[in-house]
Short mmCIF file of C-alpha atoms in Angstrom, two decimals:
data_model
loop_
_atom_site.label_atom_id
_atom_site.label_comp_id
_atom_site.label_asym_id
_atom_site.label_seq_id
_atom_site.Cartn_x
_atom_site.Cartn_y
_atom_site.Cartn_z
CA UNK A 24 59.79 -42.93 -4.72
CA UNK A 25 59.12 -40.00 -6.83
CA UNK A 26 55.52 -41.41 -7.55
CA UNK A 27 54.83 -41.54 -4.03
CA UNK A 28 55.65 -38.16 -3.38
CA UNK A 29 53.66 -36.60 -6.36
CA UNK A 30 50.57 -38.75 -5.07
CA UNK A 31 50.78 -37.58 -1.77
CA UNK A 32 51.44 -33.96 -2.86
CA UNK A 33 48.23 -34.40 -5.02
CA UNK A 34 46.23 -35.55 -1.94
CA UNK A 35 47.69 -32.85 0.20
CA UNK A 36 46.34 -30.19 -2.30
CA UNK A 37 42.84 -32.00 -2.79
CA UNK A 38 42.43 -31.94 1.03
CA UNK A 39 43.53 -28.13 1.60
CA UNK A 40 41.47 -27.10 -1.29
CA UNK A 41 38.56 -28.96 0.31
CA UNK A 42 38.83 -27.55 3.40
CA UNK A 43 39.25 -23.77 2.18
CA UNK A 44 36.29 -24.34 -0.04
CA UNK A 45 34.17 -25.68 3.14
CA UNK A 46 35.31 -22.85 5.26
CA UNK A 47 34.11 -20.08 2.86
CA UNK A 48 31.08 -21.98 1.83
CA UNK A 49 27.92 -19.90 2.46
CA UNK A 50 24.71 -20.85 3.53
CA UNK A 51 22.33 -21.54 0.66
CA UNK A 52 19.36 -20.53 2.90
CA UNK A 53 20.83 -17.26 4.10
CA UNK A 54 18.35 -14.53 3.90
CA UNK A 55 15.35 -16.71 3.16
CA UNK A 56 12.19 -14.70 4.56
CA UNK A 57 9.20 -16.87 3.85
CA UNK A 58 7.25 -13.99 4.70
CA UNK A 59 3.66 -14.90 3.65
CA UNK A 60 2.75 -11.30 3.66
CA UNK A 61 5.57 -10.28 1.34
CA UNK A 62 5.72 -11.16 -2.45
CA UNK A 63 6.94 -14.45 -3.54
CA UNK A 64 10.77 -14.31 -4.39
CA UNK A 65 10.24 -15.17 -7.98
CA UNK A 66 8.12 -11.94 -8.56
CA UNK A 67 10.12 -9.04 -9.51
CA UNK A 68 7.22 -6.75 -10.97
CA UNK A 69 3.45 -6.48 -10.54
CA UNK A 70 0.56 -4.37 -11.98
CA UNK A 71 -1.47 -2.08 -10.36
CA UNK A 72 -4.68 0.24 -10.81
CA UNK A 73 -3.12 3.67 -9.96
CA UNK A 74 -4.81 7.07 -9.00
CA UNK A 75 -2.48 10.05 -8.96
CA UNK A 76 -3.45 13.41 -7.65
CA UNK A 77 -1.14 16.34 -8.95
CA UNK A 78 -1.69 19.07 -11.37
CA UNK A 79 -4.29 16.77 -12.69
CA UNK A 80 -6.15 13.41 -11.66
CA UNK A 81 -4.46 10.53 -13.37
CA UNK A 82 -5.81 7.05 -13.46
CA UNK A 83 -4.05 4.29 -14.99
CA UNK A 84 -2.50 0.75 -14.68
CA UNK A 85 1.07 1.08 -13.40
CA UNK A 86 3.94 -1.45 -12.78
CA UNK A 87 5.71 -1.78 -9.47
CA UNK A 88 9.21 -3.09 -9.30
CA UNK A 89 10.31 -5.29 -6.39
CA UNK A 90 14.10 -4.73 -6.41
CA UNK A 91 15.97 -7.12 -3.97
CA UNK A 92 18.88 -4.78 -2.50
CA UNK A 93 20.68 -7.28 -0.23
CA UNK A 94 20.35 -10.92 0.89
CA UNK A 95 21.29 -10.52 4.42
CA UNK A 96 21.61 -13.25 7.43
CA UNK A 97 18.24 -12.39 9.09
CA UNK A 98 16.30 -11.12 6.24
CA UNK A 99 16.45 -9.30 2.58
CA UNK A 100 16.19 -5.58 1.75
CA UNK A 101 13.99 -4.49 -1.25
CA UNK A 102 13.17 -1.18 -2.49
CA UNK A 103 9.72 -0.83 -4.20
CA UNK A 104 9.37 1.39 -6.82
CA UNK A 105 6.74 2.37 -9.64
CA UNK A 106 7.99 2.71 -13.32
CA UNK A 107 8.01 6.65 -14.40
CA UNK A 108 4.74 8.22 -14.51
CA UNK A 109 4.07 11.40 -16.30
CA UNK A 110 3.65 14.21 -14.00
CA UNK A 111 4.39 12.44 -10.93
CA UNK A 112 7.77 13.43 -9.21
CA UNK A 113 10.49 10.99 -9.34
CA UNK A 114 10.89 11.06 -5.67
CA UNK A 115 7.25 9.89 -5.19
CA UNK A 116 7.69 6.82 -7.32
CA UNK A 117 9.49 4.96 -4.44
CA UNK A 118 7.21 3.45 -1.98
CA UNK A 119 10.07 3.08 0.42
CA UNK A 120 13.09 0.53 1.45
CA UNK A 121 11.69 -2.44 3.33
CA UNK A 122 13.73 -5.24 5.29
CA UNK A 123 11.75 -8.20 5.31
CA UNK A 124 12.41 -10.97 7.88
CA UNK A 125 10.38 -14.12 8.61
CA UNK A 126 7.83 -12.42 10.83
CA UNK A 127 8.06 -8.66 10.24
CA UNK A 128 8.41 -6.09 7.58
CA UNK A 129 10.30 -2.91 8.45
CA UNK A 130 10.36 0.27 6.36
CA UNK A 131 13.68 1.87 6.52
CA UNK A 132 14.41 5.34 6.22
CA UNK A 133 16.50 5.55 3.04
CA UNK A 134 19.62 7.51 4.04
CA UNK A 135 22.98 6.17 3.09
CA UNK A 136 24.28 5.73 6.77
CA UNK A 137 20.89 3.65 7.47
CA UNK A 138 21.23 1.45 4.64
CA UNK A 139 25.13 0.94 4.86
CA UNK A 140 24.52 -0.15 8.70
CA UNK A 141 21.85 -2.67 7.75
CA UNK A 142 24.03 -4.31 5.17
CA UNK A 143 27.32 -4.49 7.13
CA UNK A 144 25.88 -5.17 10.66
CA UNK A 145 22.25 -5.88 10.04
CA UNK A 146 21.46 -3.36 12.77
CA UNK A 147 18.11 -1.85 12.41
CA UNK A 148 18.08 1.96 12.35
CA UNK A 149 16.53 3.59 15.22
CA UNK A 150 13.71 5.14 13.12
CA UNK A 151 12.78 2.05 11.52
CA UNK A 152 9.00 1.11 11.52
CA UNK A 153 7.25 -2.29 11.45
CA UNK A 154 4.53 -1.95 8.75
CA UNK A 155 3.55 -5.55 8.90
CA UNK A 156 3.49 -8.33 11.51
CA UNK A 157 0.90 -10.81 13.23
CA UNK A 158 0.38 -8.55 16.38
CA UNK A 159 -1.70 -5.55 16.21
CA UNK A 160 -0.16 -2.30 17.15
CA UNK A 161 -2.41 0.48 18.76
CA UNK A 162 -1.98 4.06 18.30
CA UNK A 163 -0.32 5.57 21.24
CA UNK A 164 -1.99 9.00 20.59
CA UNK A 165 -5.90 9.66 21.27
CA UNK A 166 -7.74 10.32 17.76
CA UNK A 167 -8.09 14.23 18.72
CA UNK A 168 -4.33 14.63 19.82
CA UNK A 169 -1.91 16.38 17.64
CA UNK A 170 1.02 14.40 16.69
CA UNK A 171 2.58 11.62 14.51
CA UNK A 172 -0.38 8.45 14.55
CA UNK A 173 0.67 4.98 13.79
CA UNK A 174 -1.16 1.81 14.20
CA UNK A 175 -1.40 -1.65 12.68
CA UNK A 176 -4.79 -3.68 12.47
CA UNK A 177 -5.07 -7.24 11.39
CA UNK A 178 -8.11 -8.48 9.48
CA UNK A 179 -8.37 -12.03 8.36
CA UNK A 180 -5.30 -12.62 6.35
CA UNK A 181 -4.49 -8.85 5.79
CA UNK A 182 -2.18 -6.25 7.73
CA UNK A 183 -2.99 -2.89 7.50
CA UNK A 184 -0.40 -0.39 8.52
CA UNK A 185 -1.57 3.43 8.83
CA UNK A 186 0.33 6.58 9.83
CA UNK A 187 -0.71 10.25 9.64
CA UNK A 188 0.52 13.50 11.19
CA UNK A 189 -2.34 15.87 12.04
CA UNK A 190 -0.20 18.52 13.71
CA UNK A 191 -0.97 20.54 10.41
CA UNK A 192 -3.67 20.47 8.10
CA UNK A 193 -0.93 19.62 5.21
CA UNK A 194 0.36 16.62 7.18
CA UNK A 195 1.90 13.50 5.42
CA UNK A 196 -0.23 10.12 5.52
CA UNK A 197 0.73 6.66 4.33
CA UNK A 198 -1.00 3.24 4.68
CA UNK A 199 0.13 -0.33 3.47
CA UNK A 200 -2.23 -3.15 3.29
CA UNK A 201 -0.46 -6.65 3.07
CA UNK A 202 -2.18 -9.84 2.31
CA UNK A 203 -0.98 -13.31 2.92
CA UNK A 204 -0.27 -15.07 -0.57
CA UNK A 205 -0.26 -11.67 -2.32
CA UNK A 206 2.08 -9.16 -0.83
CA UNK A 207 1.28 -5.41 -1.09
CA UNK A 208 -2.29 -5.17 -2.06
CA UNK A 209 -3.10 -1.35 -1.48
CA UNK A 210 -1.04 1.70 -0.74
CA UNK A 211 -2.09 5.09 -0.20
CA UNK A 212 0.04 8.07 0.88
CA UNK A 213 -0.04 12.13 0.19
CA UNK A 214 -0.74 15.10 2.17
CA UNK A 215 -3.76 16.86 3.83
CA UNK A 216 -6.58 17.41 1.62
CA UNK A 217 -5.71 14.48 -0.74
CA UNK A 218 -2.66 16.81 -2.11
CA UNK A 219 0.02 14.93 -4.20
CA UNK A 220 -1.65 11.76 -3.31
CA UNK A 221 -1.14 8.29 -4.71
CA UNK A 222 -3.38 5.17 -4.58
CA UNK A 223 -2.48 1.93 -5.61
CA UNK A 224 -4.74 -1.31 -5.97
CA UNK A 225 -3.38 -4.71 -6.68
CA UNK A 226 -4.71 -5.88 -10.09
CA UNK A 227 -5.45 -9.61 -9.50
CA UNK A 228 -4.22 -11.82 -12.49
#
């Protein structure tokens, strides 16, 4: 009788353990983006030809780190950041934080509140911007109209996002060019008259 009791106890333990394990099991496919315009999942660093205009003009090959910060249900959160470059301020080394979904890439304003909101509830911050998708986005302003201009173009396998602020002569501009199968192939940002500017071009292996 004692042996039967022990066997039943073991069976009950195995059943309970299996149930708990299956209850807390996570889906191995969670966060898989399969966005052909973003970097492949096994790539964490790439080489770019860089041009930096600060006190002097610096032209050199640089490394861009693709840092995965969170694997969420509907996408993945990344930061794209350059390795340190002499004379380039640290806050300009980061190209931004990006929430990558299957059909879109959002640029997220990197405040602590925004990042926590995305990580905990996957709620997109209000000021998030789509910088890559398969649908063109026209500028809502006329070329000669003052304000923040934003538009997205599709050229074959490339997706080009452009933004610029022409309210002042020193307004900030930024552009991303993504290509299917490659990821980010070109990046430009800076201020009016090419002040404090950065330009990156992917080096094809």
